[in-house]
Amino acid sequence: MTAIVRTDDVLGGDPRIEGTRIGVLHVFDLVIAGTSTPEDAADQLGIGLGDVYGALSYYYDHADEMARIRARHESLEDELAERTVQPPTAVE
């Protein structure tokens, strides 16, 4: 059985597959929101097929938590985009 763990100093405490730095959200995004089959995702990530299904199961069993994590990620992305300085354009 796949263990999903949280560690404050790994992936910011987001749930991940034990023994890896592969987050539940990453697996979901590859398989459900993306174009990978579970088999392809397992191969790409170097994990077992059971780990993929374990992560997906965790995602669906903790949908509210995962929605909060996704919202936090999107907020951080927005904040970083606002703080990014665009390089000056060349003047001809």
mmCIF file with all atom_site columns, C-alpha atoms in Angstrom:
data_model
loop_
_atom_site.group_PDB
_atom_site.id
_atom_site.type_symbol
_atom_site.label_atom_id
_atom_site.label_alt_id
_atom_site.label_comp_id
_atom_site.label_asym_id
_atom_site.label_entity_id
_atom_site.label_seq_id
_atom_site.pdbx_PDB_ins_code
_atom_site.Cartn_x
_atom_site.Cartn_y
_atom_site.Cartn_z
_atom_site.occupancy
_atom_site.B_iso_or_equiv
_atom_site.pdbx_formal_charge
_atom_site.auth_seq_id
_atom_site.auth_comp_id
_atom_site.auth_asym_id
_atom_site.auth_atom_id
_atom_site.pdbx_PDB_model_num
ATOM 1  C CA . MET A 1 1  ? 0.000   0.000  0.000   1.00 0.00 ? 1  MET A CA 1
ATOM 2  C CA . THR A 1 2  ? 1.271   3.440  -0.915  1.00 0.00 ? 2  THR A CA 1
ATOM 3  C CA . ALA A 1 3  ? 2.001   5.694  2.019   1.00 0.00 ? 3  ALA A CA 1
ATOM 4  C CA . ILE A 1 4  ? 1.286   9.381  1.574   1.00 0.00 ? 4  ILE A CA 1
ATOM 5  C CA . VAL A 1 5  ? 3.261   11.535 3.990   1.00 0.00 ? 5  VAL A CA 1
ATOM 6  C CA . ARG A 1 6  ? 3.797   15.177 4.855   1.00 0.00 ? 6  ARG A CA 1
ATOM 7  C CA . THR A 1 7  ? 7.093   16.626 5.982   1.00 0.00 ? 7  THR A CA 1
ATOM 8  C CA . ASP A 1 8  ? 7.475   20.349 6.602   1.00 0.00 ? 8  ASP A CA 1
ATOM 9  C CA . ASP A 1 9  ? 10.867  20.521 4.904   1.00 0.00 ? 9  ASP A CA 1
ATOM 10 C CA . VAL A 1 10 ? 9.875   18.557 1.773   1.00 0.00 ? 10 VAL A CA 1
ATOM 11 C CA . LEU A 1 11 ? 7.579   20.144 -0.848  1.00 0.00 ? 11 LEU A CA 1
ATOM 12 C CA . GLY A 1 12 ? 6.512   22.746 1.692   1.00 0.00 ? 12 GLY A CA 1
ATOM 13 C CA . GLY A 1 13 ? 4.625   20.103 3.649   1.00 0.00 ? 13 GLY A CA 1
ATOM 14 C CA . ASP A 1 14 ? 2.378   19.122 0.748   1.00 0.00 ? 14 ASP A CA 1
ATOM 15 C CA . PRO A 1 15 ? 1.318   15.453 0.676   1.00 0.00 ? 15 PRO A CA 1
ATOM 16 C CA . ARG A 1 16 ? 3.734   13.267 -1.267  1.00 0.00 ? 16 ARG A CA 1
ATOM 17 C CA . ILE A 1 17 ? 4.550   9.637  -1.921  1.00 0.00 ? 17 ILE A CA 1
ATOM 18 C CA . GLU A 1 18 ? 6.723   8.371  0.928   1.00 0.00 ? 18 GLU A CA 1
ATOM 19 C CA . GLY A 1 19 ? 10.395  8.096  0.055   1.00 0.00 ? 19 GLY A CA 1
ATOM 20 C CA . THR A 1 20 ? 10.058  10.502 -2.874  1.00 0.00 ? 20 THR A CA 1
ATOM 21 C CA . ARG A 1 21 ? 9.662   14.187 -3.621  1.00 0.00 ? 21 ARG A CA 1
ATOM 22 C CA . ILE A 1 22 ? 6.666   13.397 -5.835  1.00 0.00 ? 22 ILE A CA 1
ATOM 23 C CA . GLY A 1 23 ? 3.595   15.275 -4.692  1.00 0.00 ? 23 GLY A CA 1
ATOM 24 C CA . VAL A 1 24 ? 0.048   14.004 -4.868  1.00 0.00 ? 24 VAL A CA 1
ATOM 25 C CA . LEU A 1 25 ? -0.908  17.125 -6.811  1.00 0.00 ? 25 LEU A CA 1
ATOM 26 C CA . HIS A 1 26 ? 1.817   16.442 -9.381  1.00 0.00 ? 26 HIS A CA 1
ATOM 27 C CA . VAL A 1 27 ? 0.530   12.918 -9.992  1.00 0.00 ? 27 VAL A CA 1
ATOM 28 C CA . PHE A 1 28 ? -3.034  14.204 -10.335 1.00 0.00 ? 28 PHE A CA 1
ATOM 29 C CA . ASP A 1 29 ? -1.949  16.892 -12.785 1.00 0.00 ? 29 ASP A CA 1
ATOM 30 C CA . LEU A 1 30 ? -0.115  14.354 -14.951 1.00 0.00 ? 30 LEU A CA 1
ATOM 31 C CA . VAL A 1 31 ? -2.872  11.758 -15.069 1.00 0.00 ? 31 VAL A CA 1
ATOM 32 C CA . ILE A 1 32 ? -6.219  13.477 -14.601 1.00 0.00 ? 32 ILE A CA 1
ATOM 33 C CA . ALA A 1 33 ? -5.562  17.061 -15.691 1.00 0.00 ? 33 ALA A CA 1
ATOM 34 C CA . GLY A 1 34 ? -2.894  16.072 -18.213 1.00 0.00 ? 34 GLY A CA 1
ATOM 35 C CA . THR A 1 35 ? -2.504  13.554 -20.965 1.00 0.00 ? 35 THR A CA 1
ATOM 36 C CA . SER A 1 36 ? -0.553  10.750 -19.263 1.00 0.00 ? 36 SER A CA 1
ATOM 37 C CA . THR A 1 37 ? -1.997  7.352  -18.550 1.00 0.00 ? 37 THR A CA 1
ATOM 38 C CA . PRO A 1 38 ? -1.328  6.010  -15.054 1.00 0.00 ? 38 PRO A CA 1
ATOM 39 C CA . GLU A 1 39 ? 1.221   3.631  -16.601 1.00 0.00 ? 39 GLU A CA 1
ATOM 40 C CA . ASP A 1 40 ? 2.994   6.489  -18.411 1.00 0.00 ? 40 ASP A CA 1
ATOM 41 C CA . ALA A 1 41 ? 3.045   8.616  -15.255 1.00 0.00 ? 41 ALA A CA 1
ATOM 42 C CA . ALA A 1 42 ? 4.557   5.750  -13.251 1.00 0.00 ? 42 ALA A CA 1
ATOM 43 C CA . ASP A 1 43 ? 7.242   5.334  -15.912 1.00 0.00 ? 43 ASP A CA 1
ATOM 44 C CA . GLN A 1 44 ? 7.954   9.074  -16.180 1.00 0.00 ? 44 GLN A CA 1
ATOM 45 C CA . LEU A 1 45 ? 8.198   9.489  -12.409 1.00 0.00 ? 45 LEU A CA 1
ATOM 46 C CA . GLY A 1 46 ? 10.075  6.271  -11.728 1.00 0.00 ? 46 GLY A CA 1
ATOM 47 C CA . ILE A 1 47 ? 7.450   4.934  -9.314  1.00 0.00 ? 47 ILE A CA 1
ATOM 48 C CA . GLY A 1 48 ? 5.167   1.928  -9.225  1.00 0.00 ? 48 GLY A CA 1
ATOM 49 C CA . LEU A 1 49 ? 1.696   1.905  -10.722 1.00 0.00 ? 49 LEU A CA 1
ATOM 50 C CA . GLY A 1 50 ? 0.318   1.320  -7.225  1.00 0.00 ? 50 GLY A CA 1
ATOM 51 C CA . ASP A 1 51 ? 1.969   4.573  -6.111  1.00 0.00 ? 51 ASP A CA 1
ATOM 52 C CA . VAL A 1 52 ? 0.157   6.448  -8.874  1.00 0.00 ? 52 VAL A CA 1
ATOM 53 C CA . TYR A 1 53 ? -3.195  5.004  -7.857  1.00 0.00 ? 53 TYR A CA 1
ATOM 54 C CA . GLY A 1 54 ? -2.398  5.599  -4.175  1.00 0.00 ? 54 GLY A CA 1
ATOM 55 C CA . ALA A 1 55 ? -1.711  9.268  -4.868  1.00 0.00 ? 55 ALA A CA 1
ATOM 56 C CA . LEU A 1 56 ? -4.895  9.598  -6.921  1.00 0.00 ? 56 LEU A CA 1
ATOM 57 C CA . SER A 1 57 ? -6.886  7.908  -4.167  1.00 0.00 ? 57 SER A CA 1
ATOM 58 C CA . TYR A 1 58 ? -5.445  10.323 -1.629  1.00 0.00 ? 58 TYR A CA 1
ATOM 59 C CA . TYR A 1 59 ? -6.338  13.263 -3.892  1.00 0.00 ? 59 TYR A CA 1
ATOM 60 C CA . TYR A 1 60 ? -9.978  12.227 -4.132  1.00 0.00 ? 60 TYR A CA 1
ATOM 61 C CA . ASP A 1 61 ? -10.252 11.239 -0.457  1.00 0.00 ? 61 ASP A CA 1
ATOM 62 C CA . HIS A 1 62 ? -8.937  14.676 0.575   1.00 0.00 ? 62 HIS A CA 1
ATOM 63 C CA . ALA A 1 63 ? -10.485 16.891 -2.100  1.00 0.00 ? 63 ALA A CA 1
ATOM 64 C CA . ASP A 1 64 ? -10.955 19.921 0.173   1.00 0.00 ? 64 ASP A CA 1
ATOM 65 C CA . GLU A 1 65 ? -7.342  19.794 1.341   1.00 0.00 ? 65 GLU A CA 1
ATOM 66 C CA . MET A 1 66 ? -6.087  19.440 -2.225  1.00 0.00 ? 66 MET A CA 1
ATOM 67 C CA . ALA A 1 67 ? -8.216  22.404 -3.353  1.00 0.00 ? 67 ALA A CA 1
ATOM 68 C CA . ARG A 1 68 ? -6.612  24.531 -0.605  1.00 0.00 ? 68 ARG A CA 1
ATOM 69 C CA . ILE A 1 69 ? -3.138  23.403 -1.659  1.00 0.00 ? 69 ILE A CA 1
ATOM 70 C CA . ARG A 1 70 ? -3.868  24.200 -5.308  1.00 0.00 ? 70 ARG A CA 1
ATOM 71 C CA . ALA A 1 71 ? -5.215  27.640 -4.353  1.00 0.00 ? 71 ALA A CA 1
ATOM 72 C CA . ARG A 1 72 ? -2.067  28.305 -2.297  1.00 0.00 ? 72 ARG A CA 1
ATOM 73 C CA . HIS A 1 73 ? 0.145   27.278 -5.236  1.00 0.00 ? 73 HIS A CA 1
ATOM 74 C CA . GLU A 1 74 ? -1.792  29.541 -7.612  1.00 0.00 ? 74 GLU A CA 1
ATOM 75 C CA . SER A 1 75 ? -1.550  32.437 -5.173  1.00 0.00 ? 75 SER A CA 1
ATOM 76 C CA . LEU A 1 76 ? 2.211   31.970 -4.874  1.00 0.00 ? 76 LEU A CA 1
ATOM 77 C CA . GLU A 1 77 ? 2.543   31.819 -8.660  1.00 0.00 ? 77 GLU A CA 1
ATOM 78 C CA . ASP A 1 78 ? 0.581   35.066 -8.983  1.00 0.00 ? 78 ASP A CA 1
ATOM 79 C CA . GLU A 1 79 ? 2.718   36.727 -6.322  1.00 0.00 ? 79 GLU A CA 1
ATOM 80 C CA . LEU A 1 80 ? 5.932   35.657 -8.038  1.00 0.00 ? 80 LEU A CA 1
ATOM 81 C CA . ALA A 1 81 ? 4.645   36.849 -11.417 1.00 0.00 ? 81 ALA A CA 1
ATOM 82 C CA . GLU A 1 82 ? 3.903   40.267 -9.924  1.00 0.00 ? 82 GLU A CA 1
ATOM 83 C CA . ARG A 1 83 ? 7.393   40.489 -8.429  1.00 0.00 ? 83 ARG A CA 1
ATOM 84 C CA . THR A 1 84 ? 9.139   39.419 -11.626 1.00 0.00 ? 84 THR A CA 1
ATOM 85 C CA . VAL A 1 85 ? 10.995  42.194 -13.353 1.00 0.00 ? 85 VAL A CA 1
ATOM 86 C CA . GLN A 1 86 ? 10.848  42.100 -17.109 1.00 0.00 ? 86 GLN A CA 1
ATOM 87 C CA . PRO A 1 87 ? 14.156  42.756 -18.866 1.00 0.00 ? 87 PRO A CA 1
ATOM 88 C CA . PRO A 1 88 ? 14.368  46.081 -20.674 1.00 0.00 ? 88 PRO A CA 1
ATOM 89 C CA . THR A 1 89 ? 13.649  46.015 -24.353 1.00 0.00 ? 89 THR A CA 1
ATOM 90 C CA . ALA A 1 90 ? 16.338  47.059 -26.794 1.00 0.00 ? 90 ALA A CA 1
ATOM 91 C CA . VAL A 1 91 ? 16.009  50.526 -28.190 1.00 0.00 ? 91 VAL A CA 1
ATOM 92 C CA . GLU A 1 92 ? 16.662  50.716 -31.906 1.00 0.00 ? 92 GLU A CA 1
#
